[in-house]
PDB file of C-alpha atoms in Angstrom:
ATOM      1  CA  MET N 244      10.629  -6.209  -6.403  1.00 57.00           C
ATOM      2  CA  VAL N 245       9.805  -4.141  -9.467  1.00 51.00           C
ATOM      3  CA  PRO N 246      11.218  -0.665 -10.058  1.00 51.00           C
ATOM      4  CA  CYS N 247       8.704   2.006 -11.021  1.00 52.00           C
ATOM      5  CA  ALA N 248       8.858   4.135 -14.081  1.00 46.00           C
ATOM      6  CA  LYS N 249       9.640   7.770 -13.447  1.00 42.00           C
ATOM      7  CA  PRO N 250       6.526   9.924 -13.285  1.00 38.00           C
ATOM      8  CA  SER N 251       5.505  10.921 -16.807  1.00 40.00           C
ATOM      9  CA  ALA N 252       2.406  12.844 -15.756  1.00 39.00           C
ATOM     10  CA  PRO N 253       2.906  14.600 -12.420  1.00 38.00           C
ATOM     11  CA  ASP N 254      -0.379  16.416 -12.862  1.00 42.00           C
ATOM     12  CA  MET N 255      -2.333  13.208 -13.403  1.00 49.00           C
ATOM     13  CA  GLN N 256      -5.912  13.698 -12.198  1.00 70.00           C
ATOM     14  CA  PHE N 257      -7.536  11.199  -9.890  1.00 74.00           C
ATOM     15  CA  THR N 258     -10.239  10.260 -12.399  1.00 76.00           C
ATOM     16  CA  GLY N 259      -7.609   9.688 -15.068  1.00 84.00           C
ATOM     17  CA  PHE N 260      -5.663   7.517 -12.652  1.00 86.00           C
ATOM     18  CA  ILE N 261      -8.716   5.338 -11.955  1.00 84.00           C
ATOM     19  CA  GLU N 262      -9.403   4.911 -15.662  1.00 86.00           C
ATOM     20  CA  ALA N 263      -5.772   4.010 -16.377  1.00 89.00           C
ATOM     21  CA  LEU N 264      -5.724   1.587 -13.458  1.00 89.00           C
ATOM     22  CA  GLY N 265      -8.812  -0.146 -14.813  1.00 86.00           C
ATOM     23  CA  SER N 266      -6.981  -0.749 -18.089  1.00 90.00           C
ATOM     24  CA  ALA N 267      -3.756  -2.027 -16.518  1.00 92.00           C
ATOM     25  CA  ARG N 268      -2.713  -5.433 -17.840  1.00 92.00           C
ATOM     26  CA  SER N 269      -0.094  -6.343 -15.262  1.00 93.00           C
ATOM     27  CA  ARG N 270       0.613  -5.804 -11.577  1.00 93.00           C
ATOM     28  CA  GLU N 271       3.760  -3.930 -12.535  1.00 94.00           C
ATOM     29  CA  GLU N 272       1.838  -1.546 -14.794  1.00 95.00           C
ATOM     30  CA  ALA N 273      -0.745  -0.888 -12.079  1.00 95.00           C
ATOM     31  CA  PHE N 274       1.992  -0.264  -9.511  1.00 96.00           C
ATOM     32  CA  SER N 275       3.784   2.098 -11.873  1.00 95.00           C
ATOM     33  CA  LEU N 276       0.587   4.169 -12.114  1.00 94.00           C
ATOM     34  CA  VAL N 277       0.472   4.384  -8.320  1.00 95.00           C
ATOM     35  CA  CYS N 278       4.094   5.531  -8.279  1.00 95.00           C
ATOM     36  CA  GLN N 279       3.286   8.263 -10.789  1.00 92.00           C
ATOM     37  CA  ILE N 280       0.312   9.763  -9.004  1.00 92.00           C
ATOM     38  CA  VAL N 281       1.836   9.753  -5.492  1.00 92.00           C
ATOM     39  CA  ALA N 282       5.126  11.157  -6.803  1.00 91.00           C
ATOM     40  CA  SER N 283       3.157  14.127  -8.110  1.00 88.00           C
ATOM     41  CA  ILE N 284       2.315  15.048  -4.484  1.00 88.00           C
ATOM     42  CA  GLY N 285       5.783  14.434  -3.082  1.00 89.00           C
ATOM     43  CA  TRP N 286       5.834  10.740  -2.177  1.00 93.00           C
ATOM     44  CA  LYS N 287       8.511   9.394  -4.490  1.00 93.00           C
ATOM     45  CA  ARG N 288       8.812   5.892  -3.021  1.00 96.00           C
ATOM     46  CA  ALA N 289       6.099   3.238  -2.881  1.00 97.00           C
ATOM     47  CA  ALA N 290       5.847  -0.399  -1.837  1.00 97.00           C
ATOM     48  CA  PHE N 291       3.104  -3.018  -1.632  1.00 97.00           C
ATOM     49  CA  PHE N 292       3.371  -5.349   1.369  1.00 95.00           C
ATOM     50  CA  ALA N 293       1.758  -8.587   2.474  1.00 94.00           C
ATOM     51  CA  VAL N 294       1.798  -7.631   6.144  1.00 95.00           C
ATOM     52  CA  THR N 295       0.686 -10.867   7.803  1.00 93.00           C
ATOM     53  CA  SER N 296       1.776 -14.454   7.258  1.00 90.00           C
ATOM     54  CA  GLU N 297      -1.806 -15.242   6.198  1.00 91.00           C
ATOM     55  CA  ALA N 298      -1.565 -12.603   3.457  1.00 91.00           C
ATOM     56  CA  ARG N 299       1.702 -14.107   2.228  1.00 89.00           C
ATOM     57  CA  GLN N 300       0.188 -17.584   2.257  1.00 86.00           C
ATOM     58  CA  LEU N 301      -2.777 -16.263   0.303  1.00 84.00           C
ATOM     59  CA  LEU N 302      -0.484 -15.182  -2.511  1.00 79.00           C
ATOM     60  CA  CYS N 303       1.977 -18.052  -2.619  1.00 72.00           C
ATOM     61  CA  GLY N 304       0.912 -20.665  -0.111  1.00 64.00           C
ATOM     62  CA  ASP N 305       4.243 -20.103   1.635  1.00 62.00           C
ATOM     63  CA  ASP N 306       5.040 -17.789   4.535  1.00 59.00           C
ATOM     64  CA  GLY N 307       8.744 -18.004   3.702  1.00 64.00           C
ATOM     65  CA  ILE N 308       8.517 -15.398   0.969  1.00 76.00           C
ATOM     66  CA  SER N 309       9.430 -11.746   1.379  1.00 83.00           C
ATOM     67  CA  PRO N 310       6.549  -9.539   2.523  1.00 92.00           C
ATOM     68  CA  VAL N 311       7.561  -6.978  -0.125  1.00 93.00           C
ATOM     69  CA  ILE N 312       5.533  -7.714  -3.254  1.00 94.00           C
ATOM     70  CA  LEU N 313       6.258  -4.606  -5.348  1.00 95.00           C
ATOM     71  CA  SER N 314       8.603  -1.746  -4.499  1.00 96.00           C
ATOM     72  CA  ASN N 315      10.726   1.131  -5.737  1.00 96.00           C
ATOM     73  CA  TYR N 316      12.349   1.680  -2.321  1.00 96.00           C
ATOM     74  CA  PRO N 317      16.182   1.638  -2.246  1.00 95.00           C
ATOM     75  CA  GLU N 318      17.336  -1.930  -2.873  1.00 94.00           C
ATOM     76  CA  GLU N 319      19.791  -2.011   0.033  1.00 95.00           C
ATOM     77  CA  TYR N 320      17.141  -0.861   2.480  1.00 96.00           C
ATOM     78  CA  ILE N 321      14.653  -3.531   1.324  1.00 95.00           C
ATOM     79  CA  SER N 322      17.372  -6.178   1.479  1.00 94.00           C
ATOM     80  CA  ASN N 323      18.199  -5.301   5.099  1.00 94.00           C
ATOM     81  CA  TYR N 324      14.512  -5.033   5.975  1.00 95.00           C
ATOM     82  CA  THR N 325      13.705  -8.524   4.701  1.00 93.00           C
ATOM     83  CA  THR N 326      16.945 -10.400   5.397  1.00 92.00           C
ATOM     84  CA  ASN N 327      16.956  -9.322   9.038  1.00 93.00           C
ATOM     85  CA  TYR N 328      13.188  -9.864   9.429  1.00 93.00           C
ATOM     86  CA  LEU N 329      12.758  -6.261  10.534  1.00 95.00           C
ATOM     87  CA  TYR N 330       9.159  -6.361   9.317  1.00 94.00           C
ATOM     88  CA  SER N 331       8.391  -8.590  12.302  1.00 93.00           C
ATOM     89  CA  ILE N 332       9.234  -5.744  14.722  1.00 96.00           C
ATOM     90  CA  ASP N 333       8.319  -2.768  12.533  1.00 97.00           C
ATOM     91  CA  PRO N 334       6.032  -0.714  14.817  1.00 96.00           C
ATOM     92  CA  VAL N 335       4.014   0.746  11.953  1.00 97.00           C
ATOM     93  CA  MET N 336       3.391  -2.638  10.328  1.00 96.00           C
ATOM     94  CA  LEU N 337       2.366  -4.070  13.680  1.00 95.00           C
ATOM     95  CA  LEU N 338      -0.044  -1.190  14.210  1.00 95.00           C
ATOM     96  CA  ALA N 339      -1.391  -1.566  10.668  1.00 95.00           C
ATOM     97  CA  GLN N 340      -2.805  -4.939  11.705  1.00 94.00           C
ATOM     98  CA  GLN N 341      -5.130  -3.120  14.115  1.00 93.00           C
ATOM     99  CA  ASN N 342      -5.990  -0.021  12.037  1.00 92.00           C
ATOM    100  CA  ILE N 343      -7.862   0.633   8.825  1.00 90.00           C
ATOM    101  CA  THR N 344      -6.843   4.267   8.382  1.00 91.00           C
ATOM    102  CA  PRO N 345      -3.471   5.591   7.148  1.00 94.00           C
ATOM    103  CA  LEU N 346      -0.581   5.753   9.615  1.00 95.00           C
ATOM    104  CA  THR N 347       2.409   8.084   9.462  1.00 95.00           C
ATOM    105  CA  ARG N 348       5.662   6.598  10.661  1.00 95.00           C
ATOM    106  CA  ASN N 349       7.079   9.667  12.368  1.00 94.00           C
ATOM    107  CA  GLU N 350       3.936  10.092  14.455  1.00 94.00           C
ATOM    108  CA  VAL N 351       3.789   6.416  15.409  1.00 95.00           C
ATOM    109  CA  GLU N 352       7.453   6.270  16.453  1.00 95.00           C
ATOM    110  CA  ALA N 353       7.219   9.550  18.367  1.00 94.00           C
ATOM    111  CA  SER N 354       4.401   8.103  20.490  1.00 94.00           C
ATOM    112  CA  MET N 355       6.280   5.029  21.720  1.00 94.00           C
ATOM    113  CA  VAL N 356       9.524   3.814  23.264  1.00 95.00           C
ATOM    114  CA  LEU N 357      11.460   1.987  20.562  1.00 95.00           C
ATOM    115  CA  SER N 358      13.313  -1.273  21.144  1.00 96.00           C
ATOM    116  CA  ASP N 359      16.955  -1.666  20.054  1.00 96.00           C
ATOM    117  CA  ARG N 360      15.915  -3.407  16.816  1.00 95.00           C
ATOM    118  CA  GLN N 361      13.335  -0.725  16.104  1.00 96.00           C
ATOM    119  CA  ILE N 362      16.016   1.931  16.585  1.00 96.00           C
ATOM    120  CA  THR N 363      18.188  -0.026  14.126  1.00 95.00           C
ATOM    121  CA  LEU N 364      15.303   0.025  11.631  1.00 96.00           C
ATOM    122  CA  ARG N 365      14.945   3.789  12.049  1.00 95.00           C
ATOM    123  CA  SER N 366      18.687   4.238  11.454  1.00 95.00           C
ATOM    124  CA  LEU N 367      18.536   2.141   8.282  1.00 95.00           C
ATOM    125  CA  ARG N 368      15.642   4.212   7.052  1.00 95.00           C
ATOM    126  CA  ILE N 369      17.512   7.471   7.686  1.00 94.00           C
ATOM    127  CA  CYS N 370      20.578   6.105   5.870  1.00 95.00           C
ATOM    128  CA  ALA N 371      18.324   5.253   2.922  1.00 95.00           C
ATOM    129  CA  GLY N 372      17.165   8.871   2.808  1.00 94.00           C
ATOM    130  CA  ILE N 373      13.607   8.158   3.942  1.00 95.00           C
ATOM    131  CA  THR N 374      12.349  11.011   6.112  1.00 94.00           C
ATOM    132  CA  ASP N 375       8.738   9.909   6.631  1.00 93.00           C
ATOM    133  CA  GLU N 376       6.358   7.209   5.514  1.00 96.00           C
ATOM    134  CA  ILE N 377       2.612   6.721   5.121  1.00 96.00           C
ATOM    135  CA  VAL N 378       1.259   3.208   5.574  1.00 97.00           C
ATOM    136  CA  CYS N 379      -2.264   2.470   4.284  1.00 96.00           C
ATOM    137  CA  PRO N 380      -3.545  -0.833   5.723  1.00 95.00           C
ATOM    138  CA  ILE N 381      -5.839  -2.986   3.580  1.00 94.00           C
ATOM    139  CA  HIS N 382      -7.746  -5.650   5.499  1.00 93.00           C
ATOM    140  CA  ARG N 383      -9.024  -8.424   3.267  1.00 89.00           C
ATOM    141  CA  SER N 384     -10.044 -10.280   6.406  1.00 87.00           C
ATOM    142  CA  SER N 385      -9.188 -10.154  10.098  1.00 88.00           C
ATOM    143  CA  THR N 386      -5.918 -11.981   9.409  1.00 91.00           C
ATOM    144  CA  GLU N 387      -5.139 -11.356   5.709  1.00 92.00           C
ATOM    145  CA  ILE N 388      -3.721  -7.852   5.795  1.00 94.00           C
ATOM    146  CA  PHE N 389      -1.858  -5.935   3.098  1.00 96.00           C
ATOM    147  CA  ALA N 390      -0.488  -2.390   3.028  1.00 97.00           C
ATOM    148  CA  LEU N 391       0.573   0.272   0.568  1.00 97.00           C
ATOM    149  CA  CYS N 392       3.526   2.284   1.853  1.00 97.00           C
ATOM    150  CA  TYR N 393       4.680   5.662   0.562  1.00 97.00           C
ATOM    151  CA  ALA N 394       7.950   7.346   1.548  1.00 96.00           C
ATOM    152  CA  ARG N 395       9.408  10.846   1.281  1.00 93.00           C
ATOM    153  CA  GLU N 396      13.043  11.793   0.797  1.00 89.00           C
ATOM    154  CA  ASP N 397      12.896  15.431   1.883  1.00 86.00           C
ATOM    155  CA  TYR N 398      12.146  17.286   5.095  1.00 83.00           C
ATOM    156  CA  GLU N 399       9.520  19.678   3.773  1.00 82.00           C
ATOM    157  CA  ASP N 400       6.109  19.816   5.419  1.00 85.00           C
ATOM    158  CA  TRP N 401       3.404  17.905   3.579  1.00 86.00           C
ATOM    159  CA  ASP N 402      -0.314  18.463   3.227  1.00 84.00           C
ATOM    160  CA  ARG N 403      -2.259  16.037   5.439  1.00 86.00           C
ATOM    161  CA  SER N 404      -5.383  16.628   3.368  1.00 82.00           C
ATOM    162  CA  PHE N 405      -3.841  14.224   0.845  1.00 84.00           C
ATOM    163  CA  LEU N 406      -4.207  11.313   3.283  1.00 89.00           C
ATOM    164  CA  SER N 407      -7.768  10.479   2.242  1.00 86.00           C
ATOM    165  CA  ALA N 408      -6.817  10.566  -1.430  1.00 87.00           C
ATOM    166  CA  ILE N 409      -3.810   8.323  -0.791  1.00 92.00           C
ATOM    167  CA  GLN N 410      -6.037   5.855   1.029  1.00 90.00           C
ATOM    168  CA  VAL N 411      -8.460   5.706  -1.909  1.00 89.00           C
ATOM    169  CA  ILE N 412      -5.542   5.279  -4.337  1.00 92.00           C
ATOM    170  CA  SER N 413      -4.324   2.338  -2.241  1.00 94.00           C
ATOM    171  CA  ILE N 414      -7.732   0.660  -2.184  1.00 92.00           C
ATOM    172  CA  HIS N 415      -8.167   1.024  -5.939  1.00 92.00           C
ATOM    173  CA  PHE N 416      -4.702  -0.427  -6.511  1.00 94.00           C
ATOM    174  CA  TYR N 417      -5.575  -3.403  -4.323  1.00 94.00           C
ATOM    175  CA  TYR N 418      -8.781  -3.992  -6.314  1.00 92.00           C
ATOM    176  CA  THR N 419      -6.730  -3.928  -9.517  1.00 93.00           C
ATOM    177  CA  PHE N 420      -4.080  -6.204  -8.042  1.00 93.00           C
ATOM    178  CA  THR N 421      -6.700  -8.810  -7.106  1.00 90.00           C
ATOM    179  CA  ARG N 422      -8.285  -8.584 -10.568  1.00 88.00           C
ATOM    180  CA  LEU N 423      -4.918  -9.227 -12.179  1.00 89.00           C
ATOM    181  CA  MET N 424      -4.191 -12.079  -9.761  1.00 83.00           C
ATOM    182  CA  GLN N 425      -7.381 -13.739 -10.977  1.00 78.00           C
ATOM    183  CA  SER N 426      -5.948 -13.748 -14.489  1.00 72.00           C
ATOM    184  CA  LEU N 427      -2.937 -15.781 -13.282  1.00 61.00           C
ATOM    185  CA  PRO N 428      -4.452 -19.091 -12.145  1.00 52.00           C
ATOM    186  CA  GLU N 429      -1.101 -20.853 -12.392  1.00 49.00           C
ATOM    187  CA  SER N 430       0.185 -18.675  -9.537  1.00 46.00           C
ATOM    188  CA  ILE N 431      -2.604 -19.782  -7.208  1.00 42.00           C
ATOM    189  CA  PRO N 432      -1.801 -22.823  -5.031  1.00 40.00           C
ATOM    190  CA  GLN N 433      -4.217 -25.683  -4.534  1.00 36.00           C
ATOM    191  CA  SER N 434      -6.595 -25.462  -1.607  1.00 32.00           C
ATOM    192  CA  SER N 435      -6.185 -27.388   1.596  1.00 32.00           C
ATOM    193  CA  GLY N 436      -8.387 -27.961   4.611  1.00 30.00           C
ATOM    194  CA  LEU N 437     -12.102 -27.214   4.560  1.00 30.00           C
ATOM    195  CA  SER N 438     -12.098 -24.226   2.206  1.00 34.00           C
ATOM    196  CA  GLU N 439     -13.883 -24.787  -1.087  1.00 39.00           C
ATOM    197  CA  LYS N 440     -11.763 -22.108  -2.791  1.00 42.00           C
ATOM    198  CA  PRO N 441      -8.080 -22.311  -3.707  1.00 43.00           C
ATOM    199  CA  ALA N 442      -5.843 -20.861  -1.021  1.00 43.00           C
ATOM    200  CA  GLY N 443      -4.752 -18.016  -3.283  1.00 47.00           C
ATOM    201  CA  THR N 444      -8.137 -17.065  -4.685  1.00 47.00           C
ATOM    202  CA  ILE N 445      -8.870 -13.409  -4.063  1.00 50.00           C
ATOM    203  CA  GLU N 446     -12.393 -12.212  -4.703  1.00 53.00           C
ATOM    204  CA  VAL N 447     -12.513  -8.980  -6.665  1.00 49.00           C
ATOM    205  CA  PRO N 448     -14.966  -6.462  -5.193  1.00 55.00           C
ATOM    206  CA  SER N 449     -17.112  -4.637  -7.730  1.00 57.00           C
ATOM    207  CA  LEU N 450     -18.161  -1.023  -7.191  1.00 60.00           C
ATOM    208  CA  THR N 451     -21.293   0.631  -8.516  1.00 61.00           C
ATOM    209  CA  GLN N 452     -21.072   3.951 -10.318  1.00 60.00           C
ATOM    210  CA  ARG N 453     -22.434   5.709  -7.227  1.00 65.00           C
ATOM    211  CA  GLU N 454     -19.813   4.040  -4.988  1.00 65.00           C
ATOM    212  CA  ARG N 455     -17.098   5.221  -7.365  1.00 65.00           C
ATOM    213  CA  GLU N 456     -18.486   8.752  -7.158  1.00 67.00           C
ATOM    214  CA  CYS N 457     -18.406   8.574  -3.347  1.00 69.00           C
ATOM    215  CA  LEU N 458     -14.761   7.485  -3.421  1.00 69.00           C
ATOM    216  CA  LEU N 459     -13.893  10.218  -5.890  1.00 67.00           C
ATOM    217  CA  TRP N 460     -15.343  13.002  -3.713  1.00 68.00           C
ATOM    218  CA  THR N 461     -13.776  11.480  -0.592  1.00 70.00           C
ATOM    219  CA  ALA N 462     -10.401  11.541  -2.353  1.00 65.00           C
ATOM    220  CA  ARG N 463     -10.956  15.220  -3.051  1.00 64.00           C
ATOM    221  CA  GLY N 464     -11.247  15.870   0.684  1.00 65.00           C
ATOM    222  CA  LYS N 465     -15.028  16.110   1.080  1.00 67.00           C
ATOM    223  CA  SER N 466     -16.657  14.967   4.319  1.00 66.00           C
ATOM    224  CA  ALA N 467     -19.368  12.304   4.372  1.00 66.00           C
ATOM    225  CA  SER N 468     -22.076  14.922   4.940  1.00 61.00           C
ATOM    226  CA  MET N 469     -20.767  17.081   2.080  1.00 66.00           C
ATOM    227  CA  VAL N 470     -20.616  14.068  -0.258  1.00 65.00           C
ATOM    228  CA  SER N 471     -24.264  13.329   0.530  1.00 66.00           C
ATOM    229  CA  VAL N 472     -25.186  16.912  -0.405  1.00 60.00           C
ATOM    230  CA  ILE N 473     -23.177  16.797  -3.630  1.00 64.00           C
ATOM    231  CA  LEU N 474     -24.717  13.494  -4.726  1.00 66.00           C
TER     232      LEU N 474
END
């Protein structure tokens, strides 16, 4: 786990964030940029998860590692979450495997009957000062699933129009993360089975200028029809 720097530019613009992310030279630097921009809209905690065992194997070739790749969540909370394997029963993480749009924890938990272990997880989260959480699933494939999680520590209402922007931020971070993983070949395990590519090889998607413009306007809350008019 890597602690984030405190936000130095709370008014960071989305375009500036994308440019800075493109210049990031380490996963930690890229994650710190994410922490800065989401903190500016009230989400002061962030974490990058390998949600499924296949995602964890993709990174390290070993499902025994913690699903938490990068985080500035409270250390004690993350320790309890991983040591007690609470990620295996976390209702939001389970639902993230079936969804591609952002999920809010309070809404998910309010719509279901929680098990005893899920109630324990909720209690741990409350003790850690986390009042709500957004989980943005990232599906590399049907089984290799990651997620960016963002948590609040206050009870104020928040603007749901930020959800689309947060989703785009998460996707851009994932693109940067995969680019930086490609620069660390020693961290990629050897392939096994029928695949011609190493088990940890992550292809980096490339976006055209027009695709970047579409993402930018989507992050600013424009609908698909409005984006088409603008462009």
